[in-house]
mmCIF file of C-alpha atoms in Angstrom:
data_model
loop_
_atom_site.group_PDB
_atom_site.id
_atom_site.type_symbol
_atom_site.label_atom_id
_atom_site.label_comp_id
_atom_site.label_asym_id
_atom_site.label_seq_id
_atom_site.Cartn_x
_atom_site.Cartn_y
_atom_site.Cartn_z
ATOM 1 C CA UNK A 1 2.308 -39.048 91.081
ATOM 2 C CA UNK A 2 1.082 -35.701 90.486
ATOM 3 C CA UNK A 3 4.225 -34.251 91.533
ATOM 4 C CA UNK A 4 5.490 -34.218 88.504
ATOM 5 C CA UNK A 5 2.931 -32.409 87.450
ATOM 6 C CA UNK A 6 2.087 -28.469 88.255
ATOM 7 C CA UNK A 7 -0.468 -28.297 91.163
ATOM 8 C CA UNK A 8 -3.177 -26.750 88.617
ATOM 9 C CA UNK A 9 -4.095 -29.234 86.431
ATOM 10 C CA UNK A 10 -4.503 -31.834 89.632
ATOM 11 C CA UNK A 11 -6.669 -28.605 91.020
ATOM 12 C CA UNK A 12 -8.449 -28.829 88.081
ATOM 13 C CA UNK A 13 -9.216 -32.257 86.681
ATOM 14 C CA UNK A 14 -9.875 -33.327 90.988
ATOM 15 C CA UNK A 15 -12.312 -30.784 91.748
ATOM 16 C CA UNK A 16 -14.157 -31.491 88.264
ATOM 17 C CA UNK A 17 -14.233 -35.242 88.761
ATOM 18 C CA UNK A 18 -15.460 -34.204 92.152
ATOM 19 C CA UNK A 19 -18.411 -32.119 91.556
ATOM 20 C CA UNK A 20 -19.959 -34.590 89.087
ATOM 21 C CA UNK A 21 -20.522 -36.712 92.266
ATOM 22 C CA UNK A 22 -21.654 -33.110 94.689
ATOM 23 C CA UNK A 23 -25.318 -34.798 95.162
ATOM 24 C CA UNK A 24 -26.414 -32.429 98.521
ATOM 25 C CA UNK A 25 -24.474 -30.044 96.921
ATOM 26 C CA UNK A 26 -20.544 -29.112 97.443
ATOM 27 C CA UNK A 27 -21.461 -29.102 101.598
ATOM 28 C CA UNK A 28 -22.054 -32.678 101.367
ATOM 29 C CA UNK A 29 -18.829 -33.556 99.898
ATOM 30 C CA UNK A 30 -16.846 -31.427 102.072
ATOM 31 C CA UNK A 31 -14.961 -34.211 104.077
ATOM 32 C CA UNK A 32 -14.218 -35.488 100.560
ATOM 33 C CA UNK A 33 -12.688 -32.446 99.153
ATOM 34 C CA UNK A 34 -10.718 -32.213 102.848
ATOM 35 C CA UNK A 35 -9.584 -35.466 102.535
ATOM 36 C CA UNK A 36 -8.287 -35.191 99.035
ATOM 37 C CA UNK A 37 -6.584 -31.539 99.573
ATOM 38 C CA UNK A 38 -4.961 -32.572 103.289
ATOM 39 C CA UNK A 39 -4.291 -36.700 103.171
ATOM 40 C CA UNK A 40 -4.576 -37.654 98.792
ATOM 41 C CA UNK A 41 -2.497 -34.172 97.575
ATOM 42 C CA UNK A 42 -0.810 -32.926 100.675
ATOM 43 C CA UNK A 43 -1.803 -29.355 100.208
ATOM 44 C CA UNK A 44 -2.323 -28.451 104.257
ATOM 45 C CA UNK A 45 -3.526 -29.216 107.311
ATOM 46 C CA UNK A 46 -7.024 -30.526 108.746
ATOM 47 C CA UNK A 47 -6.783 -26.965 110.405
ATOM 48 C CA UNK A 48 -5.707 -25.388 107.705
ATOM 49 C CA UNK A 49 -9.068 -26.765 105.745
ATOM 50 C CA UNK A 50 -11.459 -25.695 108.548
ATOM 51 C CA UNK A 51 -9.793 -22.358 108.518
ATOM 52 C CA UNK A 52 -11.024 -21.993 104.616
ATOM 53 C CA UNK A 53 -13.907 -24.200 105.819
ATOM 54 C CA UNK A 54 -14.871 -21.431 108.106
ATOM 55 C CA UNK A 55 -14.119 -18.472 105.714
ATOM 56 C CA UNK A 56 -16.373 -19.411 102.778
ATOM 57 C CA UNK A 57 -18.577 -20.562 105.196
ATOM 58 C CA UNK A 58 -18.948 -17.033 106.369
ATOM 59 C CA UNK A 59 -18.762 -15.483 102.726
ATOM 60 C CA UNK A 60 -21.643 -14.349 100.110
ATOM 61 C CA UNK A 61 -22.491 -16.638 97.820
ATOM 62 C CA UNK A 62 -22.633 -20.331 96.602
ATOM 63 C CA UNK A 63 -20.839 -22.362 99.262
ATOM 64 C CA UNK A 64 -18.809 -23.766 96.434
ATOM 65 C CA UNK A 65 -16.027 -20.626 96.842
ATOM 66 C CA UNK A 66 -14.564 -22.973 99.777
ATOM 67 C CA UNK A 67 -12.806 -24.494 96.698
ATOM 68 C CA UNK A 68 -12.411 -20.912 95.533
ATOM 69 C CA UNK A 69 -9.828 -20.747 99.030
ATOM 70 C CA UNK A 70 -8.319 -24.332 98.387
ATOM 71 C CA UNK A 71 -7.671 -23.368 95.070
ATOM 72 C CA UNK A 72 -5.773 -19.761 96.396
ATOM 73 C CA UNK A 73 -4.145 -21.739 99.419
ATOM 74 C CA UNK A 74 -2.494 -24.565 96.729
ATOM 75 C CA UNK A 75 -2.089 -22.375 93.486
ATOM 76 C CA UNK A 76 -2.628 -18.138 93.894
ATOM 77 C CA UNK A 77 -5.619 -16.464 92.131
ATOM 78 C CA UNK A 78 -4.782 -18.575 88.918
ATOM 79 C CA UNK A 79 -5.590 -22.098 91.310
ATOM 80 C CA UNK A 80 -8.965 -19.872 92.718
ATOM 81 C CA UNK A 81 -9.952 -19.021 89.246
ATOM 82 C CA UNK A 82 -9.385 -22.450 87.741
ATOM 83 C CA UNK A 83 -10.778 -24.620 90.889
ATOM 84 C CA UNK A 84 -13.567 -22.391 90.870
ATOM 85 C CA UNK A 85 -14.491 -23.026 87.446
ATOM 86 C CA UNK A 86 -13.928 -26.878 87.477
ATOM 87 C CA UNK A 87 -17.032 -27.448 90.115
ATOM 88 C CA UNK A 88 -18.927 -25.749 88.653
ATOM 89 C CA UNK A 89 -19.108 -25.971 84.776
ATOM 90 C CA UNK A 90 -19.260 -29.748 84.587
ATOM 91 C CA UNK A 91 -21.805 -29.679 86.571
ATOM 92 C CA UNK A 92 -23.687 -26.789 85.045
ATOM 93 C CA UNK A 93 -23.666 -28.497 81.861
ATOM 94 C CA UNK A 94 -25.166 -30.730 83.657
ATOM 95 C CA UNK A 95 -27.640 -28.941 84.904
ATOM 96 C CA UNK A 96 -28.473 -27.194 81.719
ATOM 97 C CA UNK A 97 -28.908 -30.624 79.809
ATOM 98 C CA UNK A 98 -31.405 -31.644 82.378
ATOM 99 C CA UNK A 99 -33.098 -27.965 83.182
ATOM 100 C CA UNK A 100 -33.854 -28.496 79.215
ATOM 101 C CA UNK A 101 -36.447 -31.331 79.827
ATOM 102 C CA UNK A 102 -36.912 -32.217 82.963
ATOM 103 C CA UNK A 103 -40.006 -29.938 83.180
ATOM 104 C CA UNK A 104 -41.611 -31.924 79.852
ATOM 105 C CA UNK A 105 -41.062 -35.712 81.941
ATOM 106 C CA UNK A 106 -42.578 -34.595 85.457
ATOM 107 C CA UNK A 107 -45.293 -36.949 85.751
ATOM 108 C CA UNK A 108 -43.383 -39.988 83.906
ATOM 109 C CA UNK A 109 -42.346 -42.751 86.680
ATOM 110 C CA UNK A 110 -38.872 -42.628 85.602
ATOM 111 C CA UNK A 111 -38.409 -38.870 86.363
ATOM 112 C CA UNK A 112 -40.425 -39.437 89.862
ATOM 113 C CA UNK A 113 -37.907 -42.428 90.577
ATOM 114 C CA UNK A 114 -34.570 -40.852 89.669
ATOM 115 C CA UNK A 115 -35.390 -37.677 92.069
ATOM 116 C CA UNK A 116 -37.049 -40.007 93.988
ATOM 117 C CA UNK A 117 -34.542 -41.965 94.557
ATOM 118 C CA UNK A 118 -31.508 -39.864 95.069
ATOM 119 C CA UNK A 119 -33.182 -37.393 97.095
ATOM 120 C CA UNK A 120 -32.372 -39.692 100.700
ATOM 121 C CA UNK A 121 -28.837 -40.197 99.113
ATOM 122 C CA UNK A 122 -28.008 -36.607 99.417
ATOM 123 C CA UNK A 123 -29.887 -36.619 103.027
ATOM 124 C CA UNK A 124 -27.031 -39.074 103.922
ATOM 125 C CA UNK A 125 -24.305 -37.531 102.448
ATOM 126 C CA UNK A 126 -25.037 -33.868 104.199
ATOM 127 C CA UNK A 127 -25.764 -36.148 107.475
ATOM 128 C CA UNK A 128 -21.819 -37.383 107.245
ATOM 129 C CA UNK A 129 -20.063 -34.724 106.276
ATOM 130 C CA UNK A 130 -21.817 -33.261 109.449
ATOM 131 C CA UNK A 131 -20.509 -36.153 111.675
ATOM 132 C CA UNK A 132 -16.893 -35.952 109.864
ATOM 133 C CA UNK A 133 -16.445 -31.952 109.947
ATOM 134 C CA UNK A 134 -17.138 -32.285 113.661
ATOM 135 C CA UNK A 135 -14.867 -34.720 114.501
ATOM 136 C CA UNK A 136 -12.071 -32.756 112.278
ATOM 137 C CA UNK A 137 -13.202 -29.361 114.334
ATOM 138 C CA UNK A 138 -14.562 -30.460 117.327
ATOM 139 C CA UNK A 139 -11.573 -30.393 119.245
ATOM 140 C CA UNK A 140 -12.692 -29.256 122.195
ATOM 141 C CA UNK A 141 -15.864 -28.934 125.064
ATOM 142 C CA UNK A 142 -15.769 -25.105 124.007
ATOM 143 C CA UNK A 143 -15.991 -25.941 119.834
ATOM 144 C CA UNK A 144 -18.398 -29.106 120.543
ATOM 145 C CA UNK A 145 -20.734 -26.441 122.617
ATOM 146 C CA UNK A 146 -20.837 -24.128 120.379
ATOM 147 C CA UNK A 147 -21.175 -26.724 117.235
ATOM 148 C CA UNK A 148 -24.552 -27.978 119.203
ATOM 149 C CA UNK A 149 -25.252 -24.214 120.144
ATOM 150 C CA UNK A 150 -26.072 -23.473 116.769
ATOM 151 C CA UNK A 151 -27.406 -26.328 115.057
ATOM 152 C CA UNK A 152 -30.193 -26.707 118.182
ATOM 153 C CA UNK A 153 -30.292 -22.561 117.490
ATOM 154 C CA UNK A 154 -30.531 -22.477 113.560
ATOM 155 C CA UNK A 155 -33.071 -25.738 113.580
ATOM 156 C CA UNK A 156 -35.038 -24.157 115.869
ATOM 157 C CA UNK A 157 -35.651 -20.676 115.169
ATOM 158 C CA UNK A 158 -35.303 -18.257 112.176
ATOM 159 C CA UNK A 159 -32.437 -16.509 113.410
ATOM 160 C CA UNK A 160 -30.048 -15.319 110.926
ATOM 161 C CA UNK A 161 -26.932 -17.791 110.924
ATOM 162 C CA UNK A 162 -24.310 -14.974 110.661
ATOM 163 C CA UNK A 163 -24.670 -14.535 114.093
ATOM 164 C CA UNK A 164 -24.091 -17.699 115.115
ATOM 165 C CA UNK A 165 -20.596 -17.691 113.135
ATOM 166 C CA UNK A 166 -19.707 -14.102 114.285
ATOM 167 C CA UNK A 167 -20.179 -14.938 118.123
ATOM 168 C CA UNK A 168 -17.912 -18.220 117.351
ATOM 169 C CA UNK A 169 -15.475 -16.540 116.009
ATOM 170 C CA UNK A 170 -15.710 -13.629 119.349
ATOM 171 C CA UNK A 171 -15.945 -17.247 121.732
ATOM 172 C CA UNK A 172 -12.455 -17.740 119.757
ATOM 173 C CA UNK A 173 -11.213 -14.608 119.085
ATOM 174 C CA UNK A 174 -11.394 -14.585 122.792
ATOM 175 C CA UNK A 175 -9.586 -17.446 123.539
ATOM 176 C CA UNK A 176 -11.636 -20.451 124.498
ATOM 177 C CA UNK A 177 -11.539 -22.752 121.645
ATOM 178 C CA UNK B 1 -46.230 -5.694 85.897
ATOM 179 C CA UNK B 2 -49.351 -5.146 86.379
ATOM 180 C CA UNK B 3 -50.979 -8.167 86.567
ATOM 181 C CA UNK B 4 -50.399 -8.933 89.956
ATOM 182 C CA UNK B 5 -50.312 -13.093 90.312
ATOM 183 C CA UNK B 6 -48.697 -13.655 86.616
ATOM 184 C CA UNK B 7 -45.616 -14.178 86.214
ATOM 185 C CA UNK B 8 -43.985 -11.720 83.850
ATOM 186 C CA UNK B 9 -44.171 -12.206 80.095
ATOM 187 C CA UNK B 10 -41.095 -10.409 78.743
ATOM 188 C CA UNK B 11 -37.989 -11.918 78.407
ATOM 189 C CA UNK B 12 -35.465 -10.663 80.238
ATOM 190 C CA UNK B 13 -32.397 -9.406 79.009
ATOM 191 C CA UNK B 14 -28.786 -10.890 79.831
ATOM 192 C CA UNK B 15 -28.506 -7.917 81.746
ATOM 193 C CA UNK B 16 -31.525 -7.872 83.687
ATOM 194 C CA UNK B 17 -30.513 -11.998 84.635
ATOM 195 C CA UNK B 18 -26.350 -10.678 85.051
ATOM 196 C CA UNK B 19 -28.167 -8.104 87.767
ATOM 197 C CA UNK B 20 -31.187 -10.400 89.717
ATOM 198 C CA UNK B 21 -28.107 -12.874 90.574
ATOM 199 C CA UNK B 22 -25.583 -10.732 91.280
ATOM 200 C CA UNK B 23 -28.204 -9.427 94.108
ATOM 201 C CA UNK B 24 -29.347 -12.662 95.512
ATOM 202 C CA UNK B 25 -25.407 -13.776 95.734
ATOM 203 C CA UNK B 26 -24.640 -10.189 97.579
ATOM 204 C CA UNK B 27 -27.117 -10.277 100.270
ATOM 205 C CA UNK B 28 -27.534 -14.455 100.547
ATOM 206 C CA UNK B 29 -24.703 -13.946 103.251
ATOM 207 C CA UNK B 30 -25.483 -17.707 104.733
ATOM 208 C CA UNK B 31 -27.522 -18.692 102.578
ATOM 209 C CA UNK B 32 -28.846 -17.864 99.358
ATOM 210 C CA UNK B 33 -32.419 -19.893 98.687
ATOM 211 C CA UNK B 34 -34.569 -17.722 100.418
ATOM 212 C CA UNK B 35 -33.442 -15.016 98.872
ATOM 213 C CA UNK B 36 -33.242 -16.635 95.424
ATOM 214 C CA UNK B 37 -37.120 -17.283 96.251
ATOM 215 C CA UNK B 38 -37.710 -13.366 96.890
ATOM 216 C CA UNK B 39 -36.476 -12.190 94.047
ATOM 217 C CA UNK B 40 -37.343 -14.284 91.473
ATOM 218 C CA UNK B 41 -40.864 -15.015 92.389
ATOM 219 C CA UNK B 42 -42.290 -11.518 94.251
ATOM 220 C CA UNK B 43 -39.683 -8.836 92.459
ATOM 221 C CA UNK B 44 -38.559 -10.220 89.101
ATOM 222 C CA UNK B 45 -41.662 -12.763 88.937
ATOM 223 C CA UNK B 46 -40.443 -14.662 86.215
ATOM 224 C CA UNK B 47 -41.093 -17.787 87.846
ATOM 225 C CA UNK B 48 -43.934 -18.985 89.731
ATOM 226 C CA UNK B 49 -43.878 -20.484 93.500
ATOM 227 C CA UNK B 50 -44.423 -23.961 92.306
ATOM 228 C CA UNK B 51 -42.045 -23.561 89.110
ATOM 229 C CA UNK B 52 -39.176 -22.213 91.322
ATOM 230 C CA UNK B 53 -39.677 -25.408 94.171
ATOM 231 C CA UNK B 54 -39.519 -27.595 91.162
ATOM 232 C CA UNK B 55 -36.548 -26.209 89.884
ATOM 233 C CA UNK B 56 -34.974 -25.935 93.263
ATOM 234 C CA UNK B 57 -35.311 -29.785 93.991
ATOM 235 C CA UNK B 58 -34.083 -30.526 90.655
ATOM 236 C CA UNK B 59 -31.081 -27.955 91.811
ATOM 237 C CA UNK B 60 -30.923 -30.082 95.240
ATOM 238 C CA UNK B 61 -30.885 -33.713 93.315
ATOM 239 C CA UNK B 62 -28.529 -33.070 90.319
ATOM 240 C CA UNK B 63 -24.637 -32.834 91.620
ATOM 241 C CA UNK B 64 -23.242 -29.395 91.962
ATOM 242 C CA UNK B 65 -23.945 -26.391 94.177
ATOM 243 C CA UNK B 66 -27.817 -25.868 94.211
ATOM 244 C CA UNK B 67 -28.511 -22.371 94.254
ATOM 245 C CA UNK B 68 -25.596 -23.002 90.626
ATOM 246 C CA UNK B 69 -28.185 -25.240 89.212
ATOM 247 C CA UNK B 70 -30.869 -23.269 89.934
ATOM 248 C CA UNK B 71 -29.226 -20.075 87.622
ATOM 249 C CA UNK B 72 -28.415 -22.393 85.274
ATOM 250 C CA UNK B 73 -32.134 -23.739 84.785
ATOM 251 C CA UNK B 74 -33.517 -20.025 85.185
ATOM 252 C CA UNK B 75 -31.099 -18.544 83.346
ATOM 253 C CA UNK B 76 -31.741 -21.093 80.308
ATOM 254 C CA UNK B 77 -35.399 -21.419 80.204
ATOM 255 C CA UNK B 78 -35.288 -17.616 80.343
ATOM 256 C CA UNK B 79 -32.613 -16.721 77.556
ATOM 257 C CA UNK B 80 -30.905 -20.344 76.469
ATOM 258 C CA UNK B 81 -28.051 -20.423 76.726
ATOM 259 C CA UNK B 82 -26.475 -17.270 77.271
ATOM 260 C CA UNK B 83 -28.930 -17.218 79.295
ATOM 261 C CA UNK B 84 -27.089 -19.516 82.012
ATOM 262 C CA UNK B 85 -24.465 -18.155 81.053
ATOM 263 C CA UNK B 86 -25.492 -14.898 82.617
ATOM 264 C CA UNK B 87 -26.431 -15.723 86.032
ATOM 265 C CA UNK B 88 -23.611 -17.377 86.757
ATOM 266 C CA UNK B 89 -21.335 -15.213 85.573
ATOM 267 C CA UNK B 90 -23.327 -13.267 88.132
ATOM 268 C CA UNK B 91 -23.599 -15.166 91.165
ATOM 269 C CA UNK B 92 -19.971 -16.173 90.741
ATOM 270 C CA UNK B 93 -18.004 -13.028 90.097
ATOM 271 C CA UNK B 94 -18.795 -10.779 93.773
ATOM 272 C CA UNK B 95 -18.718 -13.675 96.232
ATOM 273 C CA UNK B 96 -15.512 -15.024 94.303
ATOM 274 C CA UNK B 97 -13.721 -11.303 94.646
ATOM 275 C CA UNK B 98 -14.481 -11.600 98.066
ATOM 276 C CA UNK B 99 -13.485 -14.313 99.339
ATOM 277 C CA UNK B 100 -10.638 -13.608 97.114
ATOM 278 C CA UNK B 101 -9.601 -10.646 99.609
ATOM 279 C CA UNK B 102 -10.820 -12.515 102.391
ATOM 280 C CA UNK B 103 -8.282 -14.864 101.279
ATOM 281 C CA UNK B 104 -5.835 -12.226 101.568
ATOM 282 C CA UNK B 105 -6.875 -10.877 104.868
ATOM 283 C CA UNK B 106 -6.320 -14.374 106.123
ATOM 284 C CA UNK B 107 -2.975 -15.152 104.684
ATOM 285 C CA UNK B 108 -1.759 -11.481 106.051
ATOM 286 C CA UNK B 109 -2.695 -12.045 109.293
ATOM 287 C CA UNK B 110 -3.753 -15.463 110.420
ATOM 288 C CA UNK B 111 0.109 -15.795 113.093
ATOM 289 C CA UNK B 112 -2.316 -13.976 114.960
ATOM 290 C CA UNK B 113 -3.448 -16.114 117.551
ATOM 291 C CA UNK B 114 -6.836 -14.388 117.907
ATOM 292 C CA UNK B 115 -7.371 -15.064 114.764
ATOM 293 C CA UNK B 116 -6.642 -18.050 114.478
ATOM 294 C CA UNK B 117 -9.185 -18.390 117.536
ATOM 295 C CA UNK B 118 -11.975 -16.567 116.075
ATOM 296 C CA UNK B 119 -11.691 -18.547 112.059
ATOM 297 C CA UNK B 120 -11.700 -21.925 115.200
ATOM 298 C CA UNK B 121 -14.457 -20.607 117.066
ATOM 299 C CA UNK B 122 -16.349 -19.468 113.237
ATOM 300 C CA UNK B 123 -15.454 -23.265 112.087
ATOM 301 C CA UNK B 124 -17.237 -25.217 114.977
ATOM 302 C CA UNK B 125 -20.499 -22.531 114.458
ATOM 303 C CA UNK B 126 -20.457 -23.395 111.176
ATOM 304 C CA UNK B 127 -20.110 -26.921 111.283
ATOM 305 C CA UNK B 128 -24.095 -26.854 113.632
ATOM 306 C CA UNK B 129 -25.228 -24.945 109.928
ATOM 307 C CA UNK B 130 -24.472 -28.055 108.063
ATOM 308 C CA UNK B 131 -25.792 -30.399 111.170
ATOM 309 C CA UNK B 132 -29.268 -28.197 110.898
ATOM 310 C CA UNK B 133 -29.150 -28.547 107.309
ATOM 311 C CA UNK B 134 -29.437 -32.180 107.045
ATOM 312 C CA UNK B 135 -31.865 -31.942 110.318
ATOM 313 C CA UNK B 136 -34.723 -30.065 108.361
ATOM 314 C CA UNK B 137 -33.320 -32.282 105.051
ATOM 315 C CA UNK B 138 -34.204 -35.302 107.141
ATOM 316 C CA UNK B 139 -37.335 -34.137 108.960
ATOM 317 C CA UNK B 140 -40.096 -34.829 105.902
ATOM 318 C CA UNK B 141 -39.235 -38.004 105.239
ATOM 319 C CA UNK B 142 -39.349 -38.468 109.849
ATOM 320 C CA UNK B 143 -42.952 -37.119 109.887
ATOM 321 C CA UNK B 144 -44.273 -39.124 106.470
ATOM 322 C CA UNK B 145 -42.374 -42.335 108.000
ATOM 323 C CA UNK B 146 -40.786 -43.188 104.367
ATOM 324 C CA UNK B 147 -39.130 -46.239 105.677
ATOM 325 C CA UNK B 148 -36.936 -47.070 102.182
ATOM 326 C CA UNK B 149 -35.796 -43.670 102.120
ATOM 327 C CA UNK B 150 -34.573 -43.179 105.594
ATOM 328 C CA UNK B 151 -32.896 -46.757 105.185
ATOM 329 C CA UNK B 152 -30.828 -45.349 102.057
ATOM 330 C CA UNK B 153 -30.328 -42.345 104.234
ATOM 331 C CA UNK B 154 -28.411 -44.682 107.424
ATOM 332 C CA UNK B 155 -27.091 -45.963 104.450
ATOM 333 C CA UNK B 156 -25.002 -43.310 103.080
ATOM 334 C CA UNK B 157 -23.897 -41.741 106.554
ATOM 335 C CA UNK B 158 -22.720 -45.654 107.508
ATOM 336 C CA UNK B 159 -20.903 -46.053 104.919
ATOM 337 C CA UNK B 160 -19.461 -42.586 103.945
ATOM 338 C CA UNK B 161 -19.209 -41.501 107.487
ATOM 339 C CA UNK B 162 -18.499 -43.969 108.864
ATOM 340 C CA UNK B 163 -16.829 -46.316 106.922
ATOM 341 C CA UNK B 164 -15.661 -43.329 105.119
ATOM 342 C CA UNK B 165 -16.142 -44.605 101.380
ATOM 343 C CA UNK B 166 -15.030 -42.774 99.307
ATOM 344 C CA UNK B 167 -17.306 -39.914 97.824
ATOM 345 C CA UNK B 168 -17.667 -41.068 94.332
ATOM 346 C CA UNK B 169 -17.718 -44.502 95.005
ATOM 347 C CA UNK B 170 -20.861 -44.170 97.506
ATOM 348 C CA UNK B 171 -23.096 -42.160 94.928
ATOM 349 C CA UNK B 172 -22.017 -44.535 92.144
ATOM 350 C CA UNK B 173 -23.018 -47.177 94.435
ATOM 351 C CA UNK B 174 -26.123 -46.132 96.461
ATOM 352 C CA UNK B 175 -27.759 -43.741 93.773
ATOM 353 C CA UNK B 176 -29.453 -46.787 91.518
ATOM 354 C CA UNK B 177 -30.053 -49.019 93.905
ATOM 355 C CA UNK B 178 -32.003 -46.122 95.714
ATOM 356 C CA UNK B 179 -33.515 -45.240 91.897
ATOM 357 C CA UNK B 180 -34.100 -48.825 91.904
ATOM 358 C CA UNK B 181 -35.341 -49.138 94.792
ATOM 359 C CA UNK B 182 -37.826 -46.191 94.541
ATOM 360 C CA UNK B 183 -38.935 -47.198 90.946
ATOM 361 C CA UNK B 184 -40.248 -50.227 92.465
ATOM 362 C CA UNK B 185 -42.062 -48.353 95.095
ATOM 363 C CA UNK B 186 -44.019 -46.775 92.499
ATOM 364 C CA UNK B 187 -45.637 -50.383 90.793
#
């Protein structure tokens, strides 16, 4: 269907639509983004997506810049900018509106129910995302060990995440992954 | 600035807002939220610790990037719509440029086996980062033995993780159910 259109408009509308469901942040939506760009639109391989995911996690700033890289891979700089805008503008408008009245209703039952009801779903989404990404990325024993080691260490210690990303990169560059 | 405990009263300029969030973004390699807290609560004193916690929990359950939502809400409270534009631009400008430069390097060198290996190793570590994020989000529910929320965590995990229900569908079905259950639980 989208073959007749420029990938720019497809990129824009896919990400703008998807952004509205990224409760729990973009990390919770990574498998869905992967499904869209790899399996629905065929823009890249799983391997390429995993590479972009790794670069985005190591880069400074908000996690949504993974879509900047995806857009760039698909349609160059215009794709990068358009995907980024699609990913944060709709949700930012929503956050602006909600942010305005949220504080005023902080004791209202409906507001407490909304927050209490949605938060567990964000946790489930992050867990599902972690599981699916692990299945996609951890294709050999060394990769599994890197994932497990960094998960345990990051949960139990306050060591900076970049230490683990750099260690994983070093092990991979040496040819073990 | 002299009162040690309270929030600063004078409204920051748009440039202040832009620079504060640009600083948060650039310092926040591998996680911006601790830096956001340090900048907004401790250095600039635009928010109290409680206000920051409230804005953060709002940013986390709304759709969109957590820190972007925090930027929108803080910018809006301190400077109206233009305040939000300033904070979000501040947050996005440098990372977008940096990641495009990183992408350009990747394009140039990705055929090298060592680059390929390094990224595979980094991706494996990055998955560990997301696992640990999930564990930390889950912990409060487990310590409180909050059974209904844990049920919704599990339902969501099974639907999306095991049955690969598309994200929009999962959210549209599970979010109203979760809110309804929470509403009844509050009665």
